[in-house]
């Protein structure tokens, strides 16, 4: 596995996700005939919903915990449940197209992204993706400006978070989809599902950016920096 260098974005994974992925990889490497589509789709759903939970739900939970009288944060969490249900629905639809041959091409890629980055918690696996230096530089500049009060443009910080999520999706969704070489009909259906789910999530983030008053911004920045590493690696 190649060493991961700064800058990168990462989020902690429950032990279940890499364990399930390794079991599928072992079965596929052994040439098992039994379809691995169902366990693969279930594992992908867990991983994608972990992204939604960490990047969006956790942000809302943090904001609501810090400012429980700001009821919009709690209301917004209900929308996230709908997004996660749609993820499950479309992955169930995708199951019929996940042949063992197709999955064998991409499972190892997923394992490459699941890394143990923490020296203090060596058992903790993270989903980790490198970031373009230009995006990292813009992210750091935006964070510093909001932290210092030089800027009050929360929307700019939200756009950084959206671009970071998009960078993760390139490696985690779009590249595996490309490698599996689905036919035009399946590709079109998948593209439509991805576009809709991304649209819901990003629209909710942009709406959230309009909700966050200046005095709440530090909670958002803490959340963003919890996943964004450009100066120091995960400790």
mmCIF file of N, CA, C and O in Angstrom, residues 102-161:
data_model
loop_
_atom_site.group_PDB
_atom_site.id
_atom_site.type_symbol
_atom_site.label_atom_id
_atom_site.label_comp_id
_atom_site.label_asym_id
_atom_site.label_seq_id
_atom_site.Cartn_x
_atom_site.Cartn_y
_atom_site.Cartn_z
ATOM 1 N N UNK A 102 -16.900 -8.343 -11.855
ATOM 2 C CA UNK A 102 -16.853 -6.875 -11.768
ATOM 3 C C UNK A 102 -16.320 -6.428 -10.405
ATOM 4 O O UNK A 102 -15.497 -5.519 -10.310
ATOM 5 N N UNK A 103 -16.819 -7.063 -9.366
ATOM 6 C CA UNK A 103 -16.438 -6.627 -8.023
ATOM 7 C C UNK A 103 -14.976 -6.908 -7.717
ATOM 8 O O UNK A 103 -14.327 -6.153 -6.990
ATOM 9 N N UNK A 104 -14.445 -7.988 -8.263
ATOM 10 C CA UNK A 104 -13.045 -8.333 -8.004
ATOM 11 C C UNK A 104 -12.108 -7.216 -8.436
ATOM 12 O O UNK A 104 -11.040 -7.015 -7.851
ATOM 13 N N UNK A 105 -12.533 -6.453 -9.453
ATOM 14 C CA UNK A 105 -11.696 -5.369 -9.982
ATOM 15 C C UNK A 105 -11.575 -4.221 -8.990
ATOM 16 O O UNK A 105 -10.543 -3.547 -8.912
ATOM 17 N N UNK A 106 -12.637 -4.002 -8.200
ATOM 18 C CA UNK A 106 -12.676 -2.782 -7.376
ATOM 19 C C UNK A 106 -12.515 -3.002 -5.878
ATOM 20 O O UNK A 106 -12.189 -2.061 -5.154
ATOM 21 N N UNK A 107 -12.735 -4.219 -5.390
ATOM 22 C CA UNK A 107 -12.678 -4.435 -3.938
ATOM 23 C C UNK A 107 -11.307 -4.078 -3.386
ATOM 24 O O UNK A 107 -11.184 -3.457 -2.320
ATOM 25 N N UNK A 108 -10.260 -4.441 -4.103
ATOM 26 C CA UNK A 108 -8.907 -4.114 -3.629
ATOM 27 C C UNK A 108 -8.687 -2.599 -3.593
ATOM 28 O O UNK A 108 -7.953 -2.094 -2.734
ATOM 29 N N UNK A 109 -9.310 -1.880 -4.520
ATOM 30 C CA UNK A 109 -9.222 -0.411 -4.477
ATOM 31 C C UNK A 109 -9.833 0.144 -3.202
ATOM 32 O O UNK A 109 -9.297 1.074 -2.588
ATOM 33 N N UNK A 110 -10.970 -0.437 -2.806
ATOM 34 C CA UNK A 110 -11.602 0.010 -1.568
ATOM 35 C C UNK A 110 -10.702 -0.281 -0.369
ATOM 36 O O UNK A 110 -10.566 0.551 0.534
ATOM 37 N N UNK A 111 -10.069 -1.452 -0.365
ATOM 38 C CA UNK A 111 -9.172 -1.784 0.738
ATOM 39 C C UNK A 111 -7.987 -0.829 0.800
ATOM 40 O O UNK A 111 -7.490 -0.504 1.883
ATOM 41 N N UNK A 112 -7.543 -0.348 -0.375
ATOM 42 C CA UNK A 112 -6.447 0.625 -0.407
ATOM 43 C C UNK A 112 -6.838 1.924 0.291
ATOM 44 O O UNK A 112 -5.987 2.617 0.846
ATOM 45 N N UNK A 113 -8.118 2.278 0.228
ATOM 46 C CA UNK A 113 -8.577 3.529 0.836
ATOM 47 C C UNK A 113 -8.831 3.394 2.333
ATOM 48 O O UNK A 113 -8.969 4.401 3.025
ATOM 49 N N UNK A 114 -8.913 2.159 2.831
ATOM 50 C CA UNK A 114 -9.189 1.922 4.248
ATOM 51 C C UNK A 114 -7.860 1.715 4.968
ATOM 52 O O UNK A 114 -7.231 0.665 4.858
ATOM 53 N N UNK A 115 -7.424 2.731 5.686
ATOM 54 C CA UNK A 115 -6.076 2.753 6.250
ATOM 55 C C UNK A 115 -6.107 2.913 7.757
ATOM 56 O O UNK A 115 -7.044 3.478 8.325
ATOM 57 N N UNK A 116 -5.039 2.444 8.389
ATOM 58 C CA UNK A 116 -4.840 2.628 9.826
ATOM 59 C C UNK A 116 -3.813 3.746 9.988
ATOM 60 O O UNK A 116 -2.615 3.539 9.861
ATOM 61 N N UNK A 117 -4.308 4.957 10.250
ATOM 62 C CA UNK A 117 -3.473 6.152 10.224
ATOM 63 C C UNK A 117 -3.011 6.595 11.602
ATOM 64 O O UNK A 117 -2.072 7.382 11.713
ATOM 65 N N UNK A 118 -3.684 6.139 12.646
ATOM 66 C CA UNK A 118 -3.437 6.677 13.976
ATOM 67 C C UNK A 118 -2.446 5.816 14.755
ATOM 68 O O UNK A 118 -2.697 4.634 14.996
ATOM 69 N N UNK A 119 -1.332 6.433 15.152
ATOM 70 C CA UNK A 119 -0.355 5.710 15.967
ATOM 71 C C UNK A 119 -0.899 5.444 17.364
ATOM 72 O O UNK A 119 -0.574 4.440 17.993
ATOM 73 N N UNK A 120 -1.749 6.348 17.854
ATOM 74 C CA UNK A 120 -2.293 6.181 19.202
ATOM 75 C C UNK A 120 -3.471 5.207 19.234
ATOM 76 O O UNK A 120 -3.796 4.653 20.279
ATOM 77 N N UNK A 121 -4.119 5.021 18.071
ATOM 78 C CA UNK A 121 -5.239 4.072 17.977
ATOM 79 C C UNK A 121 -5.027 3.198 16.746
ATOM 80 O O UNK A 121 -5.703 3.338 15.721
ATOM 81 N N UNK A 122 -4.073 2.265 16.812
ATOM 82 C CA UNK A 122 -3.717 1.487 15.615
ATOM 83 C C UNK A 122 -4.839 0.591 15.101
ATOM 84 O O UNK A 122 -4.793 0.152 13.961
ATOM 85 N N UNK A 123 -5.842 0.333 15.940
ATOM 86 C CA UNK A 123 -6.947 -0.519 15.502
ATOM 87 C C UNK A 123 -8.009 0.257 14.722
ATOM 88 O O UNK A 123 -8.895 -0.342 14.125
ATOM 89 N N UNK A 124 -7.921 1.582 14.722
ATOM 90 C CA UNK A 124 -8.934 2.407 14.068
ATOM 91 C C UNK A 124 -8.658 2.548 12.570
ATOM 92 O O UNK A 124 -7.614 3.044 12.162
ATOM 93 N N UNK A 125 -9.597 2.084 11.763
ATOM 94 C CA UNK A 125 -9.486 2.225 10.312
ATOM 95 C C UNK A 125 -10.153 3.514 9.868
ATOM 96 O O UNK A 125 -11.176 3.937 10.426
ATOM 97 N N UNK A 126 -9.562 4.149 8.860
ATOM 98 C CA UNK A 126 -10.107 5.377 8.287
ATOM 99 C C UNK A 126 -10.292 5.184 6.791
ATOM 100 O O UNK A 126 -9.497 4.489 6.146
ATOM 101 N N UNK A 127 -11.314 5.828 6.252
ATOM 102 C CA UNK A 127 -11.409 5.985 4.807
ATOM 103 C C UNK A 127 -10.626 7.240 4.472
ATOM 104 O O UNK A 127 -10.948 8.324 4.957
ATOM 105 N N UNK A 128 -9.570 7.115 3.686
ATOM 106 C CA UNK A 128 -8.662 8.243 3.442
ATOM 107 C C UNK A 128 -8.458 8.450 1.943
ATOM 108 O O UNK A 128 -8.239 7.486 1.199
ATOM 109 N N UNK A 129 -8.528 9.721 1.536
ATOM 110 C CA UNK A 129 -8.381 10.098 0.123
ATOM 111 C C UNK A 129 -7.498 11.335 0.052
ATOM 112 O O UNK A 129 -7.706 12.304 0.794
ATOM 113 N N UNK A 130 -6.519 11.316 -0.853
ATOM 114 C CA UNK A 130 -5.671 12.481 -1.046
ATOM 115 C C UNK A 130 -6.428 13.634 -1.675
ATOM 116 O O UNK A 130 -7.374 13.434 -2.441
ATOM 117 N N UNK A 131 -6.016 14.851 -1.319
ATOM 118 C CA UNK A 131 -6.642 16.056 -1.864
ATOM 119 C C UNK A 131 -5.680 16.785 -2.783
ATOM 120 O O UNK A 131 -4.466 16.784 -2.543
ATOM 121 N N UNK A 132 -6.220 17.432 -3.797
ATOM 122 C CA UNK A 132 -5.402 18.290 -4.662
ATOM 123 C C UNK A 132 -4.850 19.434 -3.823
ATOM 124 O O UNK A 132 -5.574 20.019 -3.010
ATOM 125 N N UNK A 133 -3.568 19.774 -3.988
ATOM 126 C CA UNK A 133 -2.987 20.880 -3.200
ATOM 127 C C UNK A 133 -3.769 22.180 -3.334
ATOM 128 O O UNK A 133 -3.876 22.949 -2.372
ATOM 129 N N UNK A 134 -4.328 22.441 -4.525
ATOM 130 C CA UNK A 134 -5.085 23.682 -4.720
ATOM 131 C C UNK A 134 -6.328 23.721 -3.834
ATOM 132 O O UNK A 134 -6.657 24.761 -3.244
ATOM 133 N N UNK A 135 -7.027 22.588 -3.727
ATOM 134 C CA UNK A 135 -8.207 22.526 -2.867
ATOM 135 C C UNK A 135 -7.809 22.667 -1.404
ATOM 136 O O UNK A 135 -8.460 23.385 -0.639
ATOM 137 N N UNK A 136 -6.731 21.991 -1.015
ATOM 138 C CA UNK A 136 -6.263 22.094 0.372
ATOM 139 C C UNK A 136 -5.879 23.528 0.716
ATOM 140 O O UNK A 136 -6.202 24.028 1.806
ATOM 141 N N UNK A 137 -5.197 24.214 -0.203
ATOM 142 C CA UNK A 137 -4.787 25.600 0.048
ATOM 143 C C UNK A 137 -6.005 26.516 0.186
ATOM 144 O O UNK A 137 -6.050 27.384 1.069
ATOM 145 N N UNK A 138 -7.003 26.307 -0.671
ATOM 146 C CA UNK A 138 -8.223 27.118 -0.570
ATOM 147 C C UNK A 138 -8.956 26.820 0.731
ATOM 148 O O UNK A 138 -9.471 27.736 1.397
ATOM 149 N N UNK A 139 -8.967 25.531 1.109
ATOM 150 C CA UNK A 139 -9.611 25.162 2.360
ATOM 151 C C UNK A 139 -8.949 25.814 3.555
ATOM 152 O O UNK A 139 -9.624 26.378 4.428
ATOM 153 N N UNK A 140 -7.624 25.784 3.604
ATOM 154 C CA UNK A 140 -6.905 26.383 4.728
ATOM 155 C C UNK A 140 -7.115 27.898 4.769
ATOM 156 O O UNK A 140 -7.325 28.478 5.844
ATOM 157 N N UNK A 141 -7.066 28.538 3.601
ATOM 158 C CA UNK A 141 -7.270 29.989 3.548
ATOM 159 C C UNK A 141 -8.666 30.356 4.047
ATOM 160 O O UNK A 141 -8.842 31.322 4.817
ATOM 161 N N UNK A 142 -9.667 29.582 3.641
ATOM 162 C CA UNK A 142 -11.047 29.855 4.046
ATOM 163 C C UNK A 142 -11.220 29.634 5.543
ATOM 164 O O UNK A 142 -11.853 30.446 6.240
ATOM 165 N N UNK A 143 -10.665 28.543 6.066
ATOM 166 C CA UNK A 143 -10.759 28.249 7.502
ATOM 167 C C UNK A 143 -10.103 29.363 8.317
ATOM 168 O O UNK A 143 -10.672 29.860 9.296
ATOM 169 N N UNK A 144 -8.915 29.763 7.914
ATOM 170 C CA UNK A 144 -8.201 30.810 8.659
ATOM 171 C C UNK A 144 -8.974 32.128 8.654
ATOM 172 O O UNK A 144 -9.037 32.824 9.675
ATOM 173 N N UNK A 145 -9.553 32.460 7.493
ATOM 174 C CA UNK A 145 -10.297 33.719 7.392
ATOM 175 C C UNK A 145 -11.542 33.697 8.283
ATOM 176 O O UNK A 145 -11.870 34.693 8.940
ATOM 177 N N UNK A 146 -12.228 32.561 8.340
ATOM 178 C CA UNK A 146 -13.419 32.452 9.184
ATOM 179 C C UNK A 146 -13.045 32.397 10.664
ATOM 180 O O UNK A 146 -13.729 32.978 11.510
ATOM 181 N N UNK A 147 -11.955 31.709 10.979
ATOM 182 C CA UNK A 147 -11.498 31.621 12.378
ATOM 183 C C UNK A 147 -11.126 33.003 12.916
ATOM 184 O O UNK A 147 -11.445 33.331 14.062
ATOM 185 N N UNK A 148 -10.439 33.769 12.105
ATOM 186 C CA UNK A 148 -9.924 35.062 12.567
ATOM 187 C C UNK A 148 -10.989 36.157 12.566
ATOM 188 O O UNK A 148 -10.790 37.213 13.164
ATOM 189 N N UNK A 149 -12.102 35.897 11.899
ATOM 190 C CA UNK A 149 -13.119 36.930 11.762
ATOM 191 C C UNK A 149 -12.890 37.834 10.572
ATOM 192 O O UNK A 149 -13.674 38.753 10.317
ATOM 193 N N UNK A 150 -11.822 37.571 9.827
ATOM 194 C CA UNK A 150 -11.556 38.346 8.614
ATOM 195 C C UNK A 150 -12.701 38.192 7.624
ATOM 196 O O UNK A 150 -13.008 39.082 6.849
ATOM 197 N N UNK A 151 -13.329 36.992 7.660
ATOM 198 C CA UNK A 151 -14.478 36.722 6.800
ATOM 199 C C UNK A 151 -15.627 36.183 7.651
ATOM 200 O O UNK A 151 -15.406 35.504 8.653
ATOM 201 N N UNK A 152 -16.841 36.500 7.245
ATOM 202 C CA UNK A 152 -18.041 35.914 7.864
ATOM 203 C C UNK A 152 -18.826 35.106 6.826
ATOM 204 O O UNK A 152 -19.991 34.782 7.037
ATOM 205 N N UNK A 153 -18.173 34.778 5.722
ATOM 206 C CA UNK A 153 -18.832 34.096 4.605
ATOM 207 C C UNK A 153 -18.859 32.585 4.867
ATOM 208 O O UNK A 153 -18.005 31.837 4.382
ATOM 209 N N UNK A 154 -19.852 32.147 5.651
ATOM 210 C CA UNK A 154 -19.975 30.721 5.964
ATOM 211 C C UNK A 154 -20.171 29.907 4.691
ATOM 212 O O UNK A 154 -19.693 28.776 4.583
ATOM 213 N N UNK A 155 -20.860 30.497 3.707
ATOM 214 C CA UNK A 155 -21.107 29.784 2.447
ATOM 215 C C UNK A 155 -19.805 29.346 1.791
ATOM 216 O O UNK A 155 -19.736 28.274 1.183
ATOM 217 N N UNK A 156 -18.739 30.147 1.917
ATOM 218 C CA UNK A 156 -17.444 29.770 1.341
ATOM 219 C C UNK A 156 -16.896 28.528 2.027
ATOM 220 O O UNK A 156 -16.314 27.646 1.382
ATOM 221 N N UNK A 157 -17.084 28.443 3.336
ATOM 222 C CA UNK A 157 -16.655 27.244 4.066
ATOM 223 C C UNK A 157 -17.459 26.024 3.676
ATOM 224 O O UNK A 157 -16.915 24.921 3.541
ATOM 225 N N UNK A 158 -18.765 26.209 3.472
ATOM 226 C CA UNK A 158 -19.617 25.107 3.026
ATOM 227 C C UNK A 158 -19.175 24.602 1.660
ATOM 228 O O UNK A 158 -19.125 23.388 1.404
ATOM 229 N N UNK A 159 -18.799 25.526 0.759
ATOM 230 C CA UNK A 159 -18.351 25.107 -0.577
ATOM 231 C C UNK A 159 -17.046 24.321 -0.503
ATOM 232 O O UNK A 159 -16.823 23.393 -1.282
ATOM 233 N N UNK A 160 -16.172 24.664 0.446
ATOM 234 C CA UNK A 160 -14.953 23.873 0.652
ATOM 235 C C UNK A 160 -15.329 22.458 1.073
ATOM 236 O O UNK A 160 -14.796 21.469 0.550
ATOM 237 N N UNK A 161 -16.262 22.338 2.030
ATOM 238 C CA UNK A 161 -16.696 21.010 2.477
ATOM 239 C C UNK A 161 -17.306 20.230 1.322
ATOM 240 O O UNK A 161 -17.017 19.030 1.147
#
